Short mmCIF file of C-alpha atoms in Angstrom, two decimals:
data_model
loop_
_atom_site.label_atom_id
_atom_site.label_comp_id
_atom_site.label_asym_id
_atom_site.label_seq_id
_atom_site.Cartn_x
_atom_site.Cartn_y
_atom_site.Cartn_z
CA MET A 1 -11.22 15.64 -6.21
CA SER A 2 -11.86 15.12 -2.73
CA LEU A 3 -9.57 13.51 -0.14
CA ILE A 4 -11.74 9.79 -0.23
CA ALA A 5 -11.26 9.76 -4.27
CA ILE A 6 -7.97 10.72 -3.99
CA SER A 7 -7.04 7.76 -1.71
CA ASN A 8 -8.80 5.80 -3.40
CA TRP A 9 -7.13 6.20 -6.31
CA VAL A 10 -3.62 6.33 -5.35
CA LEU A 11 -4.75 3.01 -3.33
CA ARG A 12 -5.83 1.09 -6.17
CA LYS A 13 -2.39 1.90 -8.15
CA SER A 14 -0.38 0.76 -5.30
CA PHE A 15 -1.56 -2.06 -3.39
CA ILE A 16 -5.50 -2.76 -3.62
CA ARG A 17 -5.98 -6.20 -4.58
CA PRO A 18 -9.48 -7.94 -4.67
CA THR A 19 -7.62 -11.34 -3.10
CA VAL A 20 -7.12 -11.90 0.51
CA LEU A 21 -3.92 -13.93 1.89
CA LYS A 22 -4.57 -17.32 2.61
CA SER A 23 -2.37 -19.60 4.51
CA ILE A 24 0.76 -20.88 2.54
CA ARG A 25 -0.15 -24.45 3.37
CA LYS A 26 -3.79 -24.13 2.22
CA MET A 27 -2.90 -22.62 -1.34
CA SER A 28 -0.16 -25.01 -1.88
CA SER A 29 -2.33 -27.91 -1.20
CA ALA A 30 -5.21 -26.61 -3.09
CA SER A 31 -3.06 -25.36 -6.51
CA SER A 32 0.18 -27.59 -6.30
CA VAL A 33 1.78 -24.11 -5.53
CA VAL A 34 5.23 -24.62 -3.67
CA GLY A 35 6.26 -22.01 -1.09
CA ASN A 36 10.02 -21.87 0.42
CA LYS A 37 12.52 -19.38 1.48
CA VAL A 38 16.17 -19.21 0.52
CA GLU A 39 18.37 -16.67 0.98
CA VAL A 40 19.18 -13.97 -0.97
CA ASN A 41 21.84 -10.81 -0.25
CA GLY A 42 21.51 -11.63 3.49
CA VAL A 43 17.87 -11.99 3.36
CA ASN A 44 15.89 -14.46 4.00
CA ILE A 45 13.38 -14.42 0.42
CA TYR A 46 10.01 -16.05 0.12
CA TYR A 47 9.19 -17.16 -3.23
CA GLU A 48 6.21 -19.46 -4.86
CA LYS A 49 6.89 -22.30 -7.29
CA ALA A 50 4.38 -23.83 -9.79
CA GLY A 51 4.29 -25.60 -13.08
CA HIS A 52 7.25 -27.53 -14.88
CA GLY A 53 7.65 -26.80 -18.47
CA LYS A 54 10.69 -25.40 -20.15
CA GLN A 55 10.21 -21.43 -20.31
CA THR A 56 10.86 -19.98 -16.38
CA LEU A 57 8.81 -16.88 -15.54
CA LEU A 58 9.49 -14.58 -12.88
CA LEU A 59 6.22 -12.35 -11.59
CA LEU A 60 6.77 -9.30 -9.68
CA PRO A 61 4.66 -7.74 -7.73
CA GLY A 62 3.40 -4.21 -6.85
CA ALA A 63 4.00 -1.89 -3.40
CA LEU A 64 3.33 -4.20 -0.81
CA GLY A 65 2.46 -6.84 -3.04
CA SER A 66 3.52 -10.59 -2.36
CA CYS A 67 2.44 -14.24 -4.14
CA ALA A 68 -0.91 -14.49 -2.29
CA THR A 69 -1.87 -10.53 -3.05
CA ASP A 70 -1.02 -9.91 -6.45
CA PHE A 71 -0.80 -13.14 -8.41
CA ARG A 72 -3.19 -16.07 -7.47
CA PRO A 73 -5.05 -16.07 -11.14
CA GLN A 74 -1.36 -16.32 -12.36
CA LEU A 75 -0.12 -18.79 -10.19
CA GLU A 76 -3.06 -21.01 -9.62
CA GLY A 77 -3.44 -22.80 -13.09
CA GLY A 78 -3.90 -19.93 -15.48
CA LEU A 79 -0.83 -20.03 -16.99
CA ASN A 80 0.22 -23.49 -18.80
CA TYR A 81 2.20 -25.22 -16.31
CA GLU A 82 2.86 -28.07 -19.28
CA LYS A 83 4.46 -24.98 -21.23
CA PHE A 84 5.62 -22.58 -17.75
CA THR A 85 7.32 -23.17 -14.80
CA VAL A 86 5.81 -20.27 -13.11
CA ILE A 87 7.75 -18.59 -10.16
CA CYS A 88 6.87 -15.47 -7.89
CA TRP A 89 8.17 -14.04 -5.22
CA ASP A 90 7.82 -11.80 -2.03
CA PRO A 91 10.40 -9.21 -2.08
CA ARG A 92 12.53 -8.19 1.14
CA GLY A 93 10.01 -6.49 3.98
CA TYR A 94 7.07 -7.84 1.85
CA GLY A 95 4.83 -10.49 2.55
CA ASN A 96 6.44 -13.64 4.10
CA SER A 97 10.16 -12.03 3.30
CA ARG A 98 10.04 -10.71 6.78
CA PRO A 99 12.23 -9.89 8.49
CA PRO A 100 13.31 -7.50 7.73
CA ASP A 101 11.59 -4.85 7.64
CA ARG A 102 10.52 -2.84 4.45
CA ASP A 103 12.70 0.50 3.69
CA PHE A 104 12.76 2.63 0.87
CA PRO A 105 16.08 4.09 -0.13
CA VAL A 106 16.19 6.91 -3.26
CA ASP A 107 17.69 3.22 -5.09
CA PHE A 108 15.04 0.52 -3.39
CA PHE A 109 13.83 -0.30 -7.32
CA TYR A 110 17.23 -1.19 -8.22
CA ARG A 111 17.67 -3.26 -4.95
CA ASP A 112 14.84 -5.20 -5.61
CA ALA A 113 15.84 -5.54 -8.87
CA ASP A 114 19.50 -6.67 -7.70
CA ASP A 115 17.47 -9.52 -5.07
CA ALA A 116 15.21 -10.86 -7.91
CA GLY A 117 18.38 -11.22 -10.26
CA LYS A 118 20.05 -12.88 -6.89
CA LEU A 119 16.61 -15.25 -6.17
CA MET A 120 17.08 -16.54 -9.93
CA ASP A 121 20.59 -17.13 -9.38
CA VAL A 122 20.17 -19.01 -6.35
CA LEU A 123 17.04 -21.12 -7.74
CA GLY A 124 19.37 -22.10 -10.85
CA HIS A 125 17.67 -20.46 -13.59
CA LYS A 126 19.60 -18.88 -16.13
CA ARG A 127 17.26 -17.86 -18.35
CA TYR A 128 14.24 -16.41 -17.65
CA SER A 129 10.88 -13.91 -18.46
CA ALA A 130 9.99 -11.18 -16.33
CA LEU A 131 6.61 -10.25 -15.86
CA GLY A 132 5.94 -7.41 -13.82
CA TRP A 133 3.19 -5.26 -12.41
CA SER A 134 2.81 -1.59 -10.98
CA ASP A 135 6.27 -0.92 -8.85
CA GLY A 136 6.89 -4.63 -10.11
CA GLY A 137 7.18 -3.10 -13.70
CA ASN A 138 9.45 -0.89 -12.78
CA VAL A 139 11.75 -3.43 -11.05
CA ALA A 140 11.14 -5.52 -14.01
CA MET A 141 12.69 -3.12 -16.56
CA ILE A 142 15.43 -2.57 -14.74
CA LEU A 143 16.44 -6.46 -14.37
CA ALA A 144 16.04 -6.30 -17.97
CA ALA A 145 18.12 -3.43 -18.59
CA LYS A 146 21.03 -4.77 -15.97
CA ARG A 147 20.54 -8.56 -17.03
CA SER A 148 19.85 -8.39 -20.98
CA GLU A 149 22.00 -11.97 -20.78
CA ALA A 150 19.12 -13.84 -18.11
CA VAL A 151 15.94 -11.66 -19.03
CA GLU A 152 14.36 -13.44 -22.11
CA LYS A 153 10.98 -11.19 -22.34
CA LEU A 154 9.90 -8.35 -20.48
CA ALA A 155 6.14 -7.67 -20.26
CA VAL A 156 5.21 -4.98 -18.06
CA TRP A 157 1.60 -3.28 -16.71
CA GLY A 158 1.07 -0.80 -14.99
CA GLY A 159 4.53 0.63 -14.43
CA ASN A 160 5.57 4.00 -14.62
CA ALA A 161 9.42 5.08 -15.63
CA TYR A 162 9.06 8.47 -14.03
CA CYS A 163 6.94 10.48 -10.91
CA THR A 164 5.87 13.94 -10.90
CA ASP A 165 5.26 16.46 -8.40
CA LYS A 166 1.41 16.19 -9.21
CA ASP A 167 1.87 12.29 -8.19
CA ILE A 168 3.77 13.35 -4.99
CA GLU A 169 1.12 15.02 -3.67
CA MET A 170 -1.34 12.83 -4.24
CA TYR A 171 0.51 10.33 -2.36
CA GLU A 172 1.15 12.97 0.69
CA LEU A 173 -2.53 13.10 0.99
CA THR A 174 -3.11 9.03 1.80
CA LYS A 175 0.02 9.06 4.11
CA ASP A 176 -2.36 8.81 6.86
CA ILE A 177 -4.10 5.33 6.86
CA SER A 178 -6.52 6.20 9.86
CA ASN A 179 -8.18 8.28 6.98
CA TRP A 180 -8.79 5.12 4.26
CA SER A 181 -12.06 3.76 4.64
CA GLU A 182 -12.56 0.62 6.44
CA ARG A 183 -12.58 -1.06 3.14
CA MET A 184 -9.45 0.37 2.57
CA ARG A 185 -7.49 -0.53 5.13
CA ALA A 186 -8.68 -3.62 5.94
CA PRO A 187 -6.99 -5.93 3.73
CA MET A 188 -3.82 -4.60 4.19
CA ILE A 189 -4.14 -4.79 8.15
CA LYS A 190 -4.90 -8.23 7.23
CA VAL A 191 -2.17 -9.01 5.85
CA TYR A 192 0.58 -6.71 7.97
CA GLY A 193 -1.15 -5.57 11.25
CA LYS A 194 -1.68 -2.03 11.68
CA GLU A 195 1.17 -0.68 13.00
CA TYR A 196 3.58 -2.23 10.12
CA PHE A 197 1.28 -1.25 7.11
CA GLN A 198 0.93 1.94 8.35
CA ASN A 199 4.97 2.71 8.80
CA THR A 200 5.68 0.88 5.74
CA TRP A 201 3.00 3.10 3.68
CA SER A 202 4.24 5.92 5.00
CA ALA A 203 7.83 4.89 4.07
CA TRP A 204 6.59 4.00 0.14
CA VAL A 205 5.44 7.81 0.27
CA ASP A 206 8.34 9.04 1.35
CA GLY A 207 10.94 6.84 -0.95
CA PHE A 208 9.11 8.51 -4.16
CA LYS A 209 9.57 11.27 -2.76
CA LYS A 210 12.93 11.05 -2.70
CA ILE A 211 12.91 9.85 -5.92
CA ASN A 212 11.29 12.69 -6.90
CA ASP A 213 13.45 15.04 -5.23
CA GLU A 214 17.04 13.88 -5.25
CA ARG A 215 16.57 12.20 -9.23
CA ARG A 216 14.01 14.75 -10.53
CA GLY A 217 11.40 12.12 -10.22
CA ASP A 218 13.53 9.54 -12.59
CA VAL A 219 12.42 6.15 -11.60
CA CYS A 220 13.95 4.35 -14.54
CA MET A 221 14.15 6.34 -17.51
CA ALA A 222 17.57 5.58 -18.51
CA GLU A 223 17.69 1.96 -18.14
CA LEU A 224 14.85 1.76 -20.92
CA ARG A 225 17.29 2.35 -24.05
CA GLN A 226 18.94 -0.86 -22.26
CA ILE A 227 16.37 -3.43 -22.49
CA LYS A 228 16.96 -5.52 -25.65
CA CYS A 229 14.55 -8.20 -25.51
CA PRO A 230 11.30 -8.44 -26.29
CA THR A 231 9.12 -6.48 -24.41
CA LEU A 232 5.06 -5.94 -24.39
CA ILE A 233 3.45 -3.32 -22.40
CA LEU A 234 0.20 -3.80 -21.27
CA HIS A 235 -2.08 -0.79 -20.42
CA GLY A 236 -5.96 -1.13 -19.08
CA GLU A 237 -7.76 1.10 -21.54
CA LEU A 238 -9.90 3.08 -17.93
CA ASP A 239 -6.62 2.82 -15.91
CA PRO A 240 -6.98 5.60 -13.54
CA MET A 241 -3.73 5.71 -12.13
CA VAL A 242 -1.52 5.22 -14.95
CA PRO A 243 -2.33 7.63 -17.44
CA PRO A 244 -1.75 6.55 -21.23
CA GLU A 245 1.17 8.61 -21.88
CA HIS A 246 3.23 5.99 -19.36
CA PRO A 247 2.97 3.40 -21.53
CA VAL A 248 3.33 5.53 -24.74
CA PHE A 249 6.70 6.80 -23.14
CA LEU A 250 7.85 2.59 -22.20
CA GLN A 251 7.39 1.84 -25.45
CA SER A 252 9.12 4.65 -27.18
CA GLY A 253 12.02 4.05 -24.78
CA ILE A 254 12.02 0.20 -25.11
CA ALA A 255 13.34 -0.64 -28.62
CA GLY A 256 11.57 -3.06 -30.58
CA SER A 257 8.74 -3.12 -28.10
CA ARG A 258 4.89 -2.92 -28.32
CA MET A 259 1.89 -2.12 -26.54
CA LEU A 260 -1.23 -3.69 -26.51
CA VAL A 261 -4.18 -1.77 -24.89
CA MET A 262 -6.95 -3.51 -22.59
CA PRO A 263 -10.46 -2.35 -23.51
CA GLY A 264 -12.30 -1.72 -20.10
CA ALA A 265 -9.74 -2.54 -17.91
CA LYS A 266 -8.52 -0.60 -15.37
CA HIS A 267 -4.85 -0.83 -13.17
CA ASN A 268 -5.33 -4.58 -12.29
CA PRO A 269 -6.50 -6.28 -15.74
CA HIS A 270 -4.47 -9.60 -14.97
CA LEU A 271 -6.98 -9.48 -12.22
CA ARG A 272 -10.54 -8.60 -12.92
CA TYR A 273 -9.41 -10.16 -16.87
CA ALA A 274 -7.59 -12.97 -15.71
CA LYS A 275 -8.47 -15.66 -18.33
CA GLU A 276 -8.12 -12.57 -20.95
CA PHE A 277 -5.16 -10.98 -19.75
CA ASN A 278 -3.07 -14.49 -19.15
CA GLN A 279 -3.61 -15.61 -23.33
CA HIS A 280 -2.24 -12.78 -24.08
CA LEU A 281 0.60 -13.03 -22.00
CA GLU A 282 1.07 -17.07 -23.22
CA THR A 283 0.93 -15.67 -27.13
CA PHE A 284 3.41 -13.18 -26.33
CA LEU A 285 5.71 -16.04 -24.51
CA LEU A 286 5.32 -18.69 -26.89
CA LYS A 287 5.60 -16.28 -30.24
CA GLU A 288 9.16 -17.19 -31.67
CA GLU A 289 11.46 -14.02 -32.13
CA PRO A 290 13.90 -13.06 -34.08
CA GLN A 291 18.00 -13.21 -33.39
CA SER A 292 18.32 -10.80 -30.43
CA LYS A 293 19.11 -7.12 -31.42
CA ILE A 294 22.05 -7.19 -28.52
#
């Protein structure tokens, strides 16, 4: 596989989305999405809120992702505002949750999960469902395991509970963004600027290498057995970045979970096939479930 092909494969997995960051003011006025910042664990965390329904949903973006780049079809009327209160956040160091600059200690997924849980505490939401894409799926699984009293339901797609040497080798090949095509670089440079984007992406690669070296590739495997809430694992049939063994592994590890494969979809079904994807989410979220397995 050529360097360009490898770069495109990994970049699509990590953060390239077919949306462009808009101004917060423009998004809010156009779609009734309200943005604000609150202090969480010593960091000013940016979040957006839409809808006024009884069920609260927390959307968790992928690597270098944000409300603006990852979840516009869900925030801007794609989910039923009468039934759901939808909250999305920019993790520390991403999007509008800067400063601080983003860093990636070996436990960065666990830190993000702690930040996300504390954000919901600050906002006064004691019960909510966690919906996570890619890196955000890993964070959502940890959150559901660590806060079983708070997370009512869990939906994940594009996530992985472990990584391999092969994954790290491919990530390393993409570390220098000057080797990327302009089409691949431009969207994130527009959000972050070239220097911050380069530094943060390099640090992300190093962060995964630490997980592979120090945790033997264990992203969140132990947490799967601790998840007690109803769980939906979605998977794009043609996802070139997350092989089907990953969602199968998640399903085997999370008791009572079910997997839904979307025909023809790749890594970002919530963006590419937003209407169908949102319908799957709403069906799952609104379904009456048996008594908790706790």
